[in-house]
Amino acid sequence: LDGHVSVRCAVEPAEVLNGMPAAHAPVTSIMTSPVVSVDRSTTIDSVQALLLERAIGAVPVVDRFRRPVGILAKTDLLAAGGRPDLRAGDLMTSVVHAVLERTSIGAAASLMAREGVHHVVVVTESGEIAGIASTLDIARWVAGRERFLPR
């Protein structure tokens, strides 16, 4: 009552098992960020080189506001059939499975399993890309929690 305001954090730290966050921890704790992305006009050859160079399985396709409009995975490149005239916008999957930054690891994993996808884009409240989480990120998280993978 001396004029100072005491603030207590309403969010307790996530439970940790073997140095790994609990399933209810935010997906931001396991996602990859910053995210490599492309726009619709990026050539398929450029996308392929990017995926190989960065050793990643997919890239979000974004608009000029960095909002995801599609995703292009290695498997989508098979549909190109060696045609150099194709662009990311021609081959991308236009359904983007996205979750908010506050979404739990468990909910993101559930979405991937339910929809049969290997990547979810993590977005901010305004819809901009904050990161990407893959089934490999989930597998690393599980392996780390179970001590099958050293931190």
mmCIF file of C-alpha atoms in Angstrom:
data_model
loop_
_atom_site.group_PDB
_atom_site.id
_atom_site.type_symbol
_atom_site.label_atom_id
_atom_site.label_comp_id
_atom_site.label_asym_id
_atom_site.label_seq_id
_atom_site.Cartn_x
_atom_site.Cartn_y
_atom_site.Cartn_z
ATOM 1 C CA LEU A 1 0.000 0.000 0.000
ATOM 2 C CA ASP A 2 2.998 2.206 -0.526
ATOM 3 C CA GLY A 3 1.979 3.104 -4.055
ATOM 4 C CA HIS A 4 3.787 0.193 -5.739
ATOM 5 C CA VAL A 5 1.886 -2.337 -7.743
ATOM 6 C CA SER A 6 2.857 -5.961 -7.446
ATOM 7 C CA VAL A 7 2.366 -8.023 -10.564
ATOM 8 C CA ARG A 8 2.334 -11.787 -10.482
ATOM 9 C CA CYS A 9 2.806 -13.752 -13.663
ATOM 10 C CA ALA A 10 -0.351 -15.703 -14.465
ATOM 11 C CA VAL A 11 1.514 -18.250 -16.579
ATOM 12 C CA GLU A 12 3.580 -20.749 -14.653
ATOM 13 C CA PRO A 13 6.637 -22.287 -16.327
ATOM 14 C CA ALA A 14 5.908 -25.355 -18.421
ATOM 15 C CA GLU A 15 6.617 -28.688 -16.778
ATOM 16 C CA VAL A 16 9.903 -30.073 -17.924
ATOM 17 C CA LEU A 17 10.850 -33.705 -18.366
ATOM 18 C CA ASN A 18 14.459 -34.492 -19.188
ATOM 19 C CA GLY A 19 14.987 -30.868 -20.190
ATOM 20 C CA MET A 20 12.076 -30.869 -22.648
ATOM 21 C CA PRO A 21 8.835 -28.879 -22.269
ATOM 22 C CA ALA A 22 5.497 -30.528 -21.512
ATOM 23 C CA ALA A 23 2.881 -31.200 -24.189
ATOM 24 C CA HIS A 24 0.902 -28.153 -23.074
ATOM 25 C CA ALA A 25 3.915 -25.864 -23.637
ATOM 26 C CA PRO A 26 3.615 -23.579 -26.657
ATOM 27 C CA VAL A 27 4.671 -24.940 -30.034
ATOM 28 C CA THR A 28 7.092 -21.997 -30.220
ATOM 29 C CA SER A 29 9.378 -23.971 -27.897
ATOM 30 C CA ILE A 30 10.074 -26.561 -30.616
ATOM 31 C CA MET A 31 9.399 -24.715 -33.892
ATOM 32 C CA THR A 32 12.034 -23.571 -36.364
ATOM 33 C CA SER A 33 12.448 -19.834 -36.653
ATOM 34 C CA PRO A 34 13.170 -17.743 -38.624
ATOM 35 C CA VAL A 35 11.368 -19.431 -41.476
ATOM 36 C CA VAL A 36 12.667 -19.696 -45.007
ATOM 37 C CA SER A 37 9.783 -18.813 -47.320
ATOM 38 C CA VAL A 38 9.158 -18.077 -50.990
ATOM 39 C CA ASP A 39 6.549 -16.166 -52.959
ATOM 40 C CA ARG A 40 4.255 -17.498 -55.683
ATOM 41 C CA SER A 41 6.590 -16.387 -58.483
ATOM 42 C CA THR A 42 9.671 -18.272 -57.216
ATOM 43 C CA THR A 43 10.873 -20.778 -59.801
ATOM 44 C CA ILE A 44 10.633 -24.462 -59.017
ATOM 45 C CA ASP A 45 14.387 -24.802 -59.628
ATOM 46 C CA SER A 46 15.003 -22.128 -56.963
ATOM 47 C CA VAL A 47 12.681 -23.857 -54.508
ATOM 48 C CA GLN A 48 14.373 -27.197 -55.103
ATOM 49 C CA ALA A 49 17.828 -25.665 -54.567
ATOM 50 C CA LEU A 50 16.605 -23.979 -51.375
ATOM 51 C CA LEU A 51 15.169 -27.200 -49.949
ATOM 52 C CA LEU A 52 18.382 -29.088 -50.682
ATOM 53 C CA GLU A 53 20.701 -26.322 -49.468
ATOM 54 C CA ARG A 54 18.842 -25.865 -46.180
ATOM 55 C CA ALA A 55 18.025 -29.581 -45.740
ATOM 56 C CA ILE A 56 14.346 -28.815 -45.170
ATOM 57 C CA GLY A 57 11.233 -30.609 -46.310
ATOM 58 C CA ALA A 58 8.947 -27.711 -47.158
ATOM 59 C CA VAL A 59 8.674 -23.950 -47.473
ATOM 60 C CA PRO A 60 5.680 -21.736 -46.885
ATOM 61 C CA VAL A 61 4.572 -19.647 -49.836
ATOM 62 C CA VAL A 62 3.795 -16.141 -48.597
ATOM 63 C CA ASP A 63 2.110 -12.991 -49.823
ATOM 64 C CA ARG A 64 3.690 -9.539 -49.649
ATOM 65 C CA PHE A 65 2.617 -9.225 -45.995
ATOM 66 C CA ARG A 66 4.447 -12.485 -45.063
ATOM 67 C CA ARG A 67 1.159 -14.260 -44.542
ATOM 68 C CA PRO A 68 1.086 -17.899 -45.673
ATOM 69 C CA VAL A 69 -0.968 -18.600 -48.800
ATOM 70 C CA GLY A 70 0.360 -22.100 -49.441
ATOM 71 C CA ILE A 71 3.070 -24.585 -48.671
ATOM 72 C CA LEU A 72 5.421 -26.338 -51.054
ATOM 73 C CA ALA A 73 6.974 -29.647 -49.989
ATOM 74 C CA LYS A 74 9.588 -31.863 -51.597
ATOM 75 C CA THR A 75 6.837 -34.261 -52.622
ATOM 76 C CA ASP A 76 5.033 -31.449 -54.476
ATOM 77 C CA LEU A 77 8.145 -30.957 -56.613
ATOM 78 C CA LEU A 78 7.650 -34.433 -58.066
ATOM 79 C CA ALA A 79 4.596 -33.066 -59.848
ATOM 80 C CA ALA A 80 6.808 -30.588 -61.736
ATOM 81 C CA GLY A 81 8.090 -33.368 -63.970
ATOM 82 C CA GLY A 82 11.204 -31.357 -64.824
ATOM 83 C CA ARG A 83 9.226 -28.400 -66.211
ATOM 84 C CA PRO A 84 11.328 -25.275 -65.533
ATOM 85 C CA ASP A 85 8.456 -22.946 -66.462
ATOM 86 C CA LEU A 86 6.503 -23.775 -63.289
ATOM 87 C CA ARG A 87 6.478 -21.498 -60.258
ATOM 88 C CA ALA A 88 5.827 -22.077 -56.558
ATOM 89 C CA GLY A 89 2.256 -20.828 -56.997
ATOM 90 C CA ASP A 90 1.610 -23.525 -59.599
ATOM 91 C CA LEU A 91 2.555 -26.453 -57.354
ATOM 92 C CA MET A 92 1.890 -25.272 -53.811
ATOM 93 C CA THR A 93 -0.767 -26.833 -51.645
ATOM 94 C CA SER A 94 -3.113 -23.926 -51.084
ATOM 95 C CA VAL A 95 -4.523 -25.277 -47.832
ATOM 96 C CA VAL A 96 -2.220 -24.017 -45.108
ATOM 97 C CA HIS A 97 -2.402 -25.827 -41.797
ATOM 98 C CA ALA A 98 -1.490 -23.087 -39.352
ATOM 99 C CA VAL A 99 -1.559 -22.635 -35.595
ATOM 100 C CA LEU A 100 -1.138 -19.583 -33.407
ATOM 101 C CA GLU A 101 2.051 -19.085 -31.399
ATOM 102 C CA ARG A 102 0.225 -19.912 -28.170
ATOM 103 C CA THR A 103 -0.952 -23.303 -29.502
ATOM 104 C CA SER A 104 0.411 -26.201 -27.471
ATOM 105 C CA ILE A 105 2.858 -28.759 -28.801
ATOM 106 C CA GLY A 106 0.199 -31.425 -28.223
ATOM 107 C CA ALA A 107 -2.457 -29.540 -30.207
ATOM 108 C CA ALA A 108 -0.043 -28.927 -33.095
ATOM 109 C CA ALA A 109 0.907 -32.626 -33.136
ATOM 110 C CA SER A 110 -2.774 -33.570 -33.034
ATOM 111 C CA LEU A 111 -3.526 -31.327 -36.022
ATOM 112 C CA MET A 112 -0.685 -32.871 -38.034
ATOM 113 C CA ALA A 113 -1.848 -36.400 -37.215
ATOM 114 C CA ARG A 114 -5.523 -35.657 -37.895
ATOM 115 C CA GLU A 115 -4.871 -33.913 -41.219
ATOM 116 C CA GLY A 116 -2.029 -36.195 -42.335
ATOM 117 C CA VAL A 117 0.422 -33.331 -42.857
ATOM 118 C CA HIS A 118 4.098 -33.066 -41.989
ATOM 119 C CA HIS A 119 4.281 -29.310 -41.352
ATOM 120 C CA VAL A 120 2.255 -26.669 -39.565
ATOM 121 C CA VAL A 121 2.980 -22.996 -39.991
ATOM 122 C CA VAL A 122 3.075 -21.065 -36.730
ATOM 123 C CA VAL A 123 1.587 -17.583 -37.095
ATOM 124 C CA THR A 124 1.219 -14.451 -35.000
ATOM 125 C CA GLU A 125 -2.174 -13.006 -34.095
ATOM 126 C CA SER A 126 -1.937 -10.828 -37.231
ATOM 127 C CA GLY A 127 -1.314 -13.879 -39.430
ATOM 128 C CA GLU A 128 2.395 -13.346 -40.115
ATOM 129 C CA ILE A 129 4.697 -16.351 -40.052
ATOM 130 C CA ALA A 130 6.527 -16.797 -36.758
ATOM 131 C CA GLY A 131 7.889 -20.287 -37.372
ATOM 132 C CA ILE A 132 7.235 -23.753 -38.716
ATOM 133 C CA ALA A 133 6.923 -27.066 -36.890
ATOM 134 C CA SER A 134 7.374 -30.426 -38.570
ATOM 135 C CA THR A 135 6.786 -34.033 -37.645
ATOM 136 C CA LEU A 136 10.564 -34.272 -37.238
ATOM 137 C CA ASP A 137 10.400 -31.490 -34.607
ATOM 138 C CA ILE A 138 7.697 -33.486 -32.813
ATOM 139 C CA ALA A 139 9.778 -36.689 -33.044
ATOM 140 C CA ARG A 140 12.832 -34.886 -31.612
ATOM 141 C CA TRP A 141 10.688 -33.527 -28.785
ATOM 142 C CA VAL A 142 9.321 -36.999 -27.935
ATOM 143 C CA ALA A 143 12.777 -38.575 -28.153
ATOM 144 C CA GLY A 144 14.227 -35.856 -25.908
ATOM 145 C CA ARG A 145 11.509 -36.251 -23.282
ATOM 146 C CA GLU A 146 12.069 -39.989 -23.215
ATOM 147 C CA ARG A 147 15.872 -39.577 -23.078
ATOM 148 C CA PHE A 148 16.380 -41.273 -26.421
ATOM 149 C CA LEU A 149 18.010 -38.118 -27.717
ATOM 150 C CA PRO A 150 20.560 -36.073 -25.789
ATOM 151 C CA ARG A 151 19.810 -32.340 -25.511
#
